[in-house]
Coordinates of C-alpha atoms in Angstrom, one line a residue:
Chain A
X1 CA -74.7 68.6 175.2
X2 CA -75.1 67.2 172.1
X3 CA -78.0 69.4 170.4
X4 CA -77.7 69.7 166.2
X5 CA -76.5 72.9 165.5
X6 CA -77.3 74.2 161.9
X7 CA -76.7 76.9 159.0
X8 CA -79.7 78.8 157.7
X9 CA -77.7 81.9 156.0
X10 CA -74.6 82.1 154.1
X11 CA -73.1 85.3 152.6
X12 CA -70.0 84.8 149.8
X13 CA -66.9 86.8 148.9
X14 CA -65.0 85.1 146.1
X15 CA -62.5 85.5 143.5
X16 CA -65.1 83.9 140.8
X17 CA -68.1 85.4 142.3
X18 CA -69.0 87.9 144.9
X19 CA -72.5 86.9 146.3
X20 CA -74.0 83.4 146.8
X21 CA -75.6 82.9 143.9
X22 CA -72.5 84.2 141.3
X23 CA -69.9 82.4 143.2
X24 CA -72.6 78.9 142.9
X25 CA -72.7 79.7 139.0
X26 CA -69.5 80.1 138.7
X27 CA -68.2 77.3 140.7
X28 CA -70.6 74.7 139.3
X29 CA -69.6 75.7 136.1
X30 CA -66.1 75.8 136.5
X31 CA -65.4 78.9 136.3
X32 CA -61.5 80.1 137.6
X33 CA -61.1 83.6 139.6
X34 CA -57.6 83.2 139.2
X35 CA -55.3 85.8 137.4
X36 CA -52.1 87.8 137.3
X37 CA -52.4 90.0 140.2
X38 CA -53.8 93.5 139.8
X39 CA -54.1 94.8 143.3
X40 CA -50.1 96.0 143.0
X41 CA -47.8 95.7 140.5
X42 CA -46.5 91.5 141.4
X43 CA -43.6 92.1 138.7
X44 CA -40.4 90.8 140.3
X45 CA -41.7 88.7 142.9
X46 CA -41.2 85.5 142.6
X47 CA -45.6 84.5 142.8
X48 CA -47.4 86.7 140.2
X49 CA -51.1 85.0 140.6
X50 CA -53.6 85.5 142.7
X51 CA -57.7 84.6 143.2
X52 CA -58.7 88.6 143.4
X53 CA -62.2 89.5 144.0
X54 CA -63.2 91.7 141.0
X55 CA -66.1 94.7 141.5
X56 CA -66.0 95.2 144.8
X57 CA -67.2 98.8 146.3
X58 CA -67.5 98.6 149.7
X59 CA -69.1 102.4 149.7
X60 CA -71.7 100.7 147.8
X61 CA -72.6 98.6 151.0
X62 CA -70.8 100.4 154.2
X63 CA -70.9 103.4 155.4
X64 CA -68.7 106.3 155.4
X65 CA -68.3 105.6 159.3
X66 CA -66.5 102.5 158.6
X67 CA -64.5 103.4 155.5
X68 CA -61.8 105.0 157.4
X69 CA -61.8 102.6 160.2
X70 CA -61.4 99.7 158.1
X71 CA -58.8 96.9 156.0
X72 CA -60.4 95.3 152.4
X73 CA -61.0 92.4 154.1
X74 CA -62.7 93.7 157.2
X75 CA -65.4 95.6 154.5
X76 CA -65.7 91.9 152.7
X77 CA -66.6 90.4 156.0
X78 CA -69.0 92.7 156.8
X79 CA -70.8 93.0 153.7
X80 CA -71.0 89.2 153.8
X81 CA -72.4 89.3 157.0
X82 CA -74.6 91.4 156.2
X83 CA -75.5 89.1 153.2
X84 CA -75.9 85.9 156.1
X85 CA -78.0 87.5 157.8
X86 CA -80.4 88.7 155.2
X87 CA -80.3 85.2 153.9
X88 CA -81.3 83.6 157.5
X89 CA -84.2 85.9 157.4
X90 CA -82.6 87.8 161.0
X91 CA -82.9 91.4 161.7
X92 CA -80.5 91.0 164.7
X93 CA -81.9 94.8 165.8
X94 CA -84.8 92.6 166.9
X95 CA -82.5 90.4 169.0
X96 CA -81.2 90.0 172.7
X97 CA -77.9 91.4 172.0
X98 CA -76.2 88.9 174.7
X99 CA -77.7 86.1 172.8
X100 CA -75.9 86.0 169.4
X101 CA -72.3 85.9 169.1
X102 CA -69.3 86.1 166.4
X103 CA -66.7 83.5 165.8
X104 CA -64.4 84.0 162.5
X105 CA -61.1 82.8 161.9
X106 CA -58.0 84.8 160.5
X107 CA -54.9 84.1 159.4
X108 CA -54.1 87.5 158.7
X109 CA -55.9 90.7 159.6
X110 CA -55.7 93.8 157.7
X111 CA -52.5 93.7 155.8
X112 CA -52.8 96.3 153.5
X113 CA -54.0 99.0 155.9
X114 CA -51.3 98.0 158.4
X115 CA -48.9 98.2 155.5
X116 CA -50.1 102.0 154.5
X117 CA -49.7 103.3 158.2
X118 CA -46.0 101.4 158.4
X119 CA -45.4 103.3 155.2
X120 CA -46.5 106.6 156.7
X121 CA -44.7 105.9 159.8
X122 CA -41.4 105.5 158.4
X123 CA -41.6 107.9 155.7
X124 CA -43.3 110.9 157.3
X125 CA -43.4 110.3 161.2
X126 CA -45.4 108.3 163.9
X127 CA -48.0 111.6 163.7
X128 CA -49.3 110.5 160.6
X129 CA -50.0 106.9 161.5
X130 CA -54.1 106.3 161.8
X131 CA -55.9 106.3 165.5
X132 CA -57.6 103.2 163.7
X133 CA -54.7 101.2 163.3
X134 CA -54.5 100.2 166.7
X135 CA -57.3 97.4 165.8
X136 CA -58.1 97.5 161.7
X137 CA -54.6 95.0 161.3
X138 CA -55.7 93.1 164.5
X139 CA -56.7 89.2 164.0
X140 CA -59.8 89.9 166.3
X141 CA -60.9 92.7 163.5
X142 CA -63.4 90.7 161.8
X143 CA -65.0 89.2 164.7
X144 CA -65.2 93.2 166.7
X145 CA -66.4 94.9 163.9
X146 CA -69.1 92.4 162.7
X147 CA -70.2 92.6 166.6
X148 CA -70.5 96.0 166.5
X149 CA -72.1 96.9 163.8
X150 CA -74.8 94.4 164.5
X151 CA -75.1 95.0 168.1
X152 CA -74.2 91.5 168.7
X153 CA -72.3 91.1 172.6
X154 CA -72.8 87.2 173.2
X155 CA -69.9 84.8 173.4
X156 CA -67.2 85.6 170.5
X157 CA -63.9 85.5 169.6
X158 CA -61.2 84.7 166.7
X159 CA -59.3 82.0 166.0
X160 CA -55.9 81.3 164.1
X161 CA -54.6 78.0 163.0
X162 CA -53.9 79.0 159.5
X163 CA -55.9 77.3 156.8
X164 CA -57.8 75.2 159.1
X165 CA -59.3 78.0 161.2
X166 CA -62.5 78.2 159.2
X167 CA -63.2 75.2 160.9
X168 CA -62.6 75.3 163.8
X169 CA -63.9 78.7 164.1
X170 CA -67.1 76.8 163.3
X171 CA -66.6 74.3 165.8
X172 CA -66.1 77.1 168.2
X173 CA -69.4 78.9 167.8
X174 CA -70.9 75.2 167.7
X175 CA -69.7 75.0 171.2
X176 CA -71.2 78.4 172.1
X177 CA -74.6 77.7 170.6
X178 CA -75.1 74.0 172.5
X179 CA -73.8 76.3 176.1
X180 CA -77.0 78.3 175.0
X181 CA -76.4 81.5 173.1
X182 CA -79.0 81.5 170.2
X183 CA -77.5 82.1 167.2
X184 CA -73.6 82.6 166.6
X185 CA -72.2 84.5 163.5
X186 CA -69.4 82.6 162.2
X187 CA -66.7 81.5 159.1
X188 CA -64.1 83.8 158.0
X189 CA -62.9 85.8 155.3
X190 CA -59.4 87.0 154.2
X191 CA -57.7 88.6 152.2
X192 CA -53.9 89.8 152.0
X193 CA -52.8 90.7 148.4
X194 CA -51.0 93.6 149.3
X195 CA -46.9 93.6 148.7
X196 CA -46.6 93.0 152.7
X197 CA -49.0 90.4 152.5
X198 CA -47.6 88.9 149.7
X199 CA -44.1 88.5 151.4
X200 CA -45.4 87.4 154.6
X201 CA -47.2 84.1 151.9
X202 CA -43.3 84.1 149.9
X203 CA -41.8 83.1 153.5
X204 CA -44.1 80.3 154.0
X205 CA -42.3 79.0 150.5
X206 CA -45.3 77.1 149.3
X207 CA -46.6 79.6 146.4
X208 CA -46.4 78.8 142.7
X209 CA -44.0 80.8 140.3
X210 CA -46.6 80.0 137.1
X211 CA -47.3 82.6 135.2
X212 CA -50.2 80.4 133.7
X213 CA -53.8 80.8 135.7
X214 CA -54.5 77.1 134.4
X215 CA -51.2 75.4 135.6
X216 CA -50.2 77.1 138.5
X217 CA -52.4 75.6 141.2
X218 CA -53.1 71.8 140.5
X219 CA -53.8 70.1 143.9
X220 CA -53.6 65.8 143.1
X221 CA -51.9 66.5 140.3
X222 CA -48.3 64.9 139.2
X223 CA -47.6 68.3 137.7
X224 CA -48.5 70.3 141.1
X225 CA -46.0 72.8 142.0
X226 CA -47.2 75.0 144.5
X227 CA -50.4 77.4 145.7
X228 CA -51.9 80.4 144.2
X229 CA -53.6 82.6 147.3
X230 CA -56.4 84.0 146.8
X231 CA -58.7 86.9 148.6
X232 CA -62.4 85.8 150.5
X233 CA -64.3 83.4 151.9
X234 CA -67.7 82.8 153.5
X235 CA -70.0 84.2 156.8
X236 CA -72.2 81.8 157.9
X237 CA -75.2 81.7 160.4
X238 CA -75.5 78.7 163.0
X239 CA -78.3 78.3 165.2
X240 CA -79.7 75.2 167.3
X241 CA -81.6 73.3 164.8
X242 CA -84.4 73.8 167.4
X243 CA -84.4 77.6 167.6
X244 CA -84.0 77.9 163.4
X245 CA -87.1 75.4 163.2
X246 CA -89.5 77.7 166.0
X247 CA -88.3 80.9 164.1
X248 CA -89.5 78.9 160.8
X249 CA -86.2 79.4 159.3
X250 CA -84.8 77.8 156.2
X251 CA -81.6 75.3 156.8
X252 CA -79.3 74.7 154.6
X253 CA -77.9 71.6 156.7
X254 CA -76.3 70.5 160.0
X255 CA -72.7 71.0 161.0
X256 CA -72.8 67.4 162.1
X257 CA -69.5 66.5 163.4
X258 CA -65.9 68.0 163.8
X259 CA -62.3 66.7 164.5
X260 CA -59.1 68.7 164.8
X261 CA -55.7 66.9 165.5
X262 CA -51.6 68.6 164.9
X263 CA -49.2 67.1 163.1
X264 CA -46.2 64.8 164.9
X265 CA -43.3 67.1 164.6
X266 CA -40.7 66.2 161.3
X267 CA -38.8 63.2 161.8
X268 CA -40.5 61.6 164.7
X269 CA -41.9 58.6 162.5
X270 CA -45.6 58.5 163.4
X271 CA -47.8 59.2 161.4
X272 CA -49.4 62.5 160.0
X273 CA -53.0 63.3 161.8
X274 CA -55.4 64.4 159.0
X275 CA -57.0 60.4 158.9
X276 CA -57.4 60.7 162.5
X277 CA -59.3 64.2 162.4
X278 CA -61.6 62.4 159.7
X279 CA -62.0 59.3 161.9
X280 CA -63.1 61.7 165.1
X281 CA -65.6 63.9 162.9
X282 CA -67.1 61.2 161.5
X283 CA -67.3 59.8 165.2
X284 CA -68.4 63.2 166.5
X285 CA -71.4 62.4 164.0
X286 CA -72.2 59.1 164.9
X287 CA -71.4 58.8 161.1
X288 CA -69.7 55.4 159.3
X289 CA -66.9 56.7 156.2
X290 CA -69.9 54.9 153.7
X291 CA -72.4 57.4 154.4
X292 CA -69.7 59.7 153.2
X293 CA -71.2 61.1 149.7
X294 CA -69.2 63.4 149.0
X295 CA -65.2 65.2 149.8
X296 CA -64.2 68.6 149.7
X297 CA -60.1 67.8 149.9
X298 CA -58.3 70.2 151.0
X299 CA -55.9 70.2 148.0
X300 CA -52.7 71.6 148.7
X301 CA -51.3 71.2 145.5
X302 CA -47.7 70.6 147.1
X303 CA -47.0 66.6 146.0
X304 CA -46.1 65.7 149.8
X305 CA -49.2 67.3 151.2
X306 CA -51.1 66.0 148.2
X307 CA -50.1 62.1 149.3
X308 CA -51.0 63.0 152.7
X309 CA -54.3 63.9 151.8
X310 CA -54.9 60.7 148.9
X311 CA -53.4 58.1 151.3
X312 CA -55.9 59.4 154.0
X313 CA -58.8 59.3 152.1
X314 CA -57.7 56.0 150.7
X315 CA -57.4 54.5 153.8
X316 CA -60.8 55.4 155.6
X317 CA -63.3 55.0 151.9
X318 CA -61.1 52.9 150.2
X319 CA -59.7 53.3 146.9
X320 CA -61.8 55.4 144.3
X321 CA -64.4 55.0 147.6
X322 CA -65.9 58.5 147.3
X323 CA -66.2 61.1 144.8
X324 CA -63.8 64.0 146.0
X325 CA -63.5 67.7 144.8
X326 CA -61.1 70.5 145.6
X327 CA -63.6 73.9 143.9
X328 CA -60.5 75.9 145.5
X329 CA -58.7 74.5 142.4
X330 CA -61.1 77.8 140.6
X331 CA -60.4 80.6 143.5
X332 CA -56.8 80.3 144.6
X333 CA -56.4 78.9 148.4
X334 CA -58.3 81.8 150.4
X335 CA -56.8 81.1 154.1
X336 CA -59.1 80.8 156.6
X337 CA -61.5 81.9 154.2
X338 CA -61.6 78.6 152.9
X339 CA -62.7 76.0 154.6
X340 CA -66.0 78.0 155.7
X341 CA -66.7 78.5 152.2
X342 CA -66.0 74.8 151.3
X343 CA -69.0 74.3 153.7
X344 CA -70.9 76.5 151.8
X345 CA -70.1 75.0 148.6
X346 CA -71.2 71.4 149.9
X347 CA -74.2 72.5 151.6
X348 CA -75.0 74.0 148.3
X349 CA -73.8 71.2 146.5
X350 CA -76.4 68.9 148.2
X351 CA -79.1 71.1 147.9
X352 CA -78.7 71.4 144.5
X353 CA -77.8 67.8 143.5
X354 CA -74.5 68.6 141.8
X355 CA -70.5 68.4 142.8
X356 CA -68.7 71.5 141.8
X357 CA -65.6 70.4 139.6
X358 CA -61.9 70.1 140.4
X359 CA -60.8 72.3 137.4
X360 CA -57.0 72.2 135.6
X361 CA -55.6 68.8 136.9
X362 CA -54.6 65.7 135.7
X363 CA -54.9 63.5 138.5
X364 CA -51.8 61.8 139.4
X365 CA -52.5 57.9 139.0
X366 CA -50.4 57.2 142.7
X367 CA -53.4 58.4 144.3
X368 CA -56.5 55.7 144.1
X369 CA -58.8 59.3 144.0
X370 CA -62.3 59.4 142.4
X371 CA -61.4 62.9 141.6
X372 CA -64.9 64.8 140.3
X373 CA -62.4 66.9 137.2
X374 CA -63.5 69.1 134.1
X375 CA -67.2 69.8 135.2
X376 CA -70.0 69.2 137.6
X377 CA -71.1 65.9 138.8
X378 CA -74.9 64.9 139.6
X379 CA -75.4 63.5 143.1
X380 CA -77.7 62.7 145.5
X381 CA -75.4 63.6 148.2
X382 CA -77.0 63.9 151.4
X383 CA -73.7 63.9 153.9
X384 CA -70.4 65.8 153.4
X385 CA -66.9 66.0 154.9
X386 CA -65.2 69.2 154.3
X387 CA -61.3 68.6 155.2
X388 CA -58.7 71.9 155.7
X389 CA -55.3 71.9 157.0
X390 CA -52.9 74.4 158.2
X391 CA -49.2 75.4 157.5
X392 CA -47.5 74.4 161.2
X393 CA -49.3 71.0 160.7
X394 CA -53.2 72.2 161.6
X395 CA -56.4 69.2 160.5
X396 CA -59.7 70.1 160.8
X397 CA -62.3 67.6 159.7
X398 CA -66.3 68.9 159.5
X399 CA -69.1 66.6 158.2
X400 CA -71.8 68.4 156.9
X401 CA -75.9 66.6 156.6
X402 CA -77.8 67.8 154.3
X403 CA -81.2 69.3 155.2
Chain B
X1 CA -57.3 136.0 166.3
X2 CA -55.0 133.8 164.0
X3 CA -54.3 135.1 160.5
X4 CA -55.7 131.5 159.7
X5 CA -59.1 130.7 160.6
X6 CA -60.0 127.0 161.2
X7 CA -63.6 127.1 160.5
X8 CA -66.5 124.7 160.7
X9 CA -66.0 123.8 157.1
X10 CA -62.7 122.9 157.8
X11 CA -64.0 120.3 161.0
X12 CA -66.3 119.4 158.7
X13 CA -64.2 118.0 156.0
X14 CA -61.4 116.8 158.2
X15 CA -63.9 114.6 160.0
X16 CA -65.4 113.0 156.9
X17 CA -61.8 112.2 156.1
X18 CA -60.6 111.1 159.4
X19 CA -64.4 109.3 160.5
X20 CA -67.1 109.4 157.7
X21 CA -70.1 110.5 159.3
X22 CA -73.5 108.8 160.6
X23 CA -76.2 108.3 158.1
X24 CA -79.0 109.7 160.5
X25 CA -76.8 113.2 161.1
X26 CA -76.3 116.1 158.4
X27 CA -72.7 117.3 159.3
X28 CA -74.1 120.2 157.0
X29 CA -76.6 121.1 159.3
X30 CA -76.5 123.1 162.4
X31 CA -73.9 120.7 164.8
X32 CA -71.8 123.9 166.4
X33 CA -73.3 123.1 169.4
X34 CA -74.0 119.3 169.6
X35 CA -71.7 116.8 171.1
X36 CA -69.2 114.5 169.3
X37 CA -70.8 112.0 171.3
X38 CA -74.8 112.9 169.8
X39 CA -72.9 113.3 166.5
X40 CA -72.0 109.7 166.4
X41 CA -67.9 109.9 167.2
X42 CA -66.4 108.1 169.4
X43 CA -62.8 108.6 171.2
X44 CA -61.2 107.1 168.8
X45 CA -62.4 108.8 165.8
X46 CA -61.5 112.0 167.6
X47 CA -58.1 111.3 168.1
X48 CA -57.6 110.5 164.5
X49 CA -59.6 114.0 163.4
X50 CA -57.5 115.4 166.2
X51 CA -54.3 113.9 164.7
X52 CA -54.9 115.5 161.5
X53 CA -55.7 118.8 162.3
X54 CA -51.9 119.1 164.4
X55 CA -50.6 117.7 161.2
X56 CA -52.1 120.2 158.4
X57 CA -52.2 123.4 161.3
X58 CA -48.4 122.6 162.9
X59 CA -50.4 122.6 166.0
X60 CA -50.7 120.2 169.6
X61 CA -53.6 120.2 170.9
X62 CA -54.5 118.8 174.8
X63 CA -56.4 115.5 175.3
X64 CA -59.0 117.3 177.1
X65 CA -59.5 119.3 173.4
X66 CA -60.6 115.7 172.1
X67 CA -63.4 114.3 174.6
X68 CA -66.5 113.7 172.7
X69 CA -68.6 115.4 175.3
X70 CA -67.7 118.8 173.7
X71 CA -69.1 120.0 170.5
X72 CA -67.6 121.3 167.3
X73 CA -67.4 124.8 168.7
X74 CA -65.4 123.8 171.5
X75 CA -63.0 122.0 169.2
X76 CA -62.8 124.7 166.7
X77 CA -62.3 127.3 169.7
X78 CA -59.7 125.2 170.7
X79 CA -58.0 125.0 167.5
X80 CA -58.2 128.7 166.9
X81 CA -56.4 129.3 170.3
X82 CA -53.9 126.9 169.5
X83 CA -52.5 128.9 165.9
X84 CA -53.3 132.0 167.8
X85 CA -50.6 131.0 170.1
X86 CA -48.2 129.0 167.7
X87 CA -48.6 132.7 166.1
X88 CA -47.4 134.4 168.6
X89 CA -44.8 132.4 169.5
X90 CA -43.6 132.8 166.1
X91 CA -43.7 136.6 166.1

């Protein structure tokens, strides 16, 4: 089955705006969430940036029954559920509980909780380690709590593949909604700056040493040197596009086509898969690369990955063929969190006529890029393709239609 | 009797610590007698209230102690036998 499947709520967590409407500002003004990191002290480590969500209370949104129970990032999924859902219009009391699911990504869990209980494990005893850490680390966390607290027992799950999971966690709960369950919570949020997480990111070897929040991170630059992380990322509510239109409800667009392929291990000589994850979304959308209006890159800001990424787009729009942004450029790279709110960005984005800018780079002239820098761009963009990879050689591809 | 008391006050703040506590029920009202399980906790939140009391009273307390079909009196009973024994044993 084939049937549309669209989003009609989004809720955002982000290091330059928490809430839809201050991460849109932000982001198509170009405003940066990047900074030195304040969430522990970053001094001798060899990354000192980070995109930190500022102002967040989650006792202002939860309650006290969760608090205990609960990692930063499982309280900023929640409340951005709870956001979603208020922006789809759904009071999912009012729903068949077996009928709406939860699909997130992770590519962490709950890092700094799991880091306080290892801290009271080995420095007081394994009788002072929480009852609640048996799940509040747990990849899954996200996905469980979000069902629970919205009485939500359809089909769900988590999935990790790094940087791309926000993706294909979407693709996921696309599946589930054309086998029939009505609506399916989905996108991811993380968020890891703790000094376990941060050591975890150190290993991968891919994070900038800057000290400066405007040249640290510069994916497509010739200057890039590395990637700032960053905390967040977006919920977002899919439905059949026939169910959202009997319920009346307002769409924000149509997650029209999706294509995921891995990367040919080092050294084998063939190719790297990101063009042909772009070639089977746009398939999957029964979609031509000209009616392309508009790229969210994934951006790396790692020169080899960079190519990658130019040469791709190159090769299926041609050279300076489409305008393409990277608005991660103003929140760090947010893990799974990112892709999903990429979508969100671009669904606003054609809504609202305008491309968010690439901020801090100076486009390296190898790559033939129509890179949208320095501020917004008008557009009448009515079709997107949101690209994310993953570290262990994850593509995910998503084309977005406008409503 | 122990020569220290655990008293409903004292569930009462070790299980906003260890839990929180439901918006719909006062934990300052009259919940002596009403189950964990009416009261909104579930098994895991009692092992973790549990967990704490042994580690601030130097006490063990028994699985069954911890079921959320018995109420806050039962627990605190069960608490009070527990130092009244660790006393004893350390007379």
């Amino acid at each position: 089955m084939t049937a549309p499947v669209v989003v009609t709520g989004m809720g955002v967590a982000a290091p330059n705006g928490l809430g839809t409407a201050d991460y849109w500002a932000a982001t198509r003004g170009g405003k940066s969430g990047i900074g030195r990191i304040t969430r522990f002290d970053p001094t001798g480590y060899p990354a000192r940036l980070a995109g930190e969500i500022p102002g967040f209370d989650a006792q202002e949104h939860l309650p006290s029954r969760l608090l205990p129970q609960t990692d930063r990032v499982t309280r900023l999924a929640l409340v951005a559920a709870d956001w979603a859902l208020a922006d789809a219009g759904v009071d999912p009391s009012q729903g068949d509980p077996l009928d709406m699911g939860v699909v997130t990504a992770s590519a962490a869990g709950g890092f700094e909780f799991g880091e306080g209980e290892l801290r009271r494990l080995w420095s007081k005893g394994s009788q002072f380690v929480s009852a609640y850490q048996s799940f509040a680390w747990f990849y899954a966390v996200n996905t469980g709590q979000i069902s629970i607290r919205n009485g939500m027992k359809g089909p769900s799950g988590v999935v990790v593949s790094d940087q791309a999971g926000g993706l294909d966690a979407l693709a996921q709960a696309r599946r589930q909604i054309r086998k029939g369950t009505s609506l399916v919570v989905s996108g991811a949020v993380d968020a890891s700056i703790c000094s376990w997480g941060w050591v975890a990111q150190l290993a991968g070897d891919r994070l900038s040493s800057s000290d400066e929040p405007t040249r640290a991170y510069l994916p497509f630059d010739r200057e890039a040197t590395g990637q700032v992380p960053g905390e967040g990322g977006a919920i977002l509510i899919l439905e059949s596009a026939e169910g959202a239109r009997a319920r009346g409800a307002e769409v924000y667009g149509e997650i029209a086509g999706y294509g995921a392929t891995i990367d040919p291990a080092p050294g084998s000589g063939r190719p790297p898969g990101l063009a042909k994850a772009v070639a089977t979304a746009l398939g999957d959308a029964g979609v031509d690369a000209a009616d392309i209006d508009v790229v969210f890159a994934d951006g790396a800001g790692i020169p080899e990955l960079d190519r990658v990424e130019a040469e791709a787009i190159t090769e299926l729009f041609g050279p300076r063929g489409v305008p393409v942004t990277v608005p991660k450029s103003m929140t760090g790279r947010l893990y799974s969190g990112a892709a999903p709110l990429d979508v969100a960005c671009a669904l606003l984005a054609m809504r609202d006529g305008v491309i968010p800018p690439t901020v801090h780079t100076d486009p390296c002239p190898d790559y033939d890029l129509d890179l949208v820098l320095h501020q917004a761009r008008p557009t009448q963009a009515r079709t997107a393709l949101v690209l994310a990879r993953g570290y262990g050689g994850f593509n995910s591809a998503v084309v977005l239609r406008a409503a | 009797m122990p020569s220290i008391l655990f008293t409903l006050d004292d569930l009462r703040r070790i299980l906003l610590e260890a839990a929180g506590a439901e918006e719909s029920v006062d934990l300052e009202g009259d919940i002596l007698n009403t189950t964990f399980a009416v009261l909104g906790y579930e098994s895991l939140a009692l092992l973790e209230t549990g967990g704490r009391i042994e580690r601030e009273y130097g006490i063990v307390l028994d699985d069954d102690d911890l079921s959320d079909e018995i109420t806050p009196g039962d627990l605190i009973d069960a608490v009070n036998t527990q130092l009244s024994a660790t006393e004893a044993q350390a007379a």
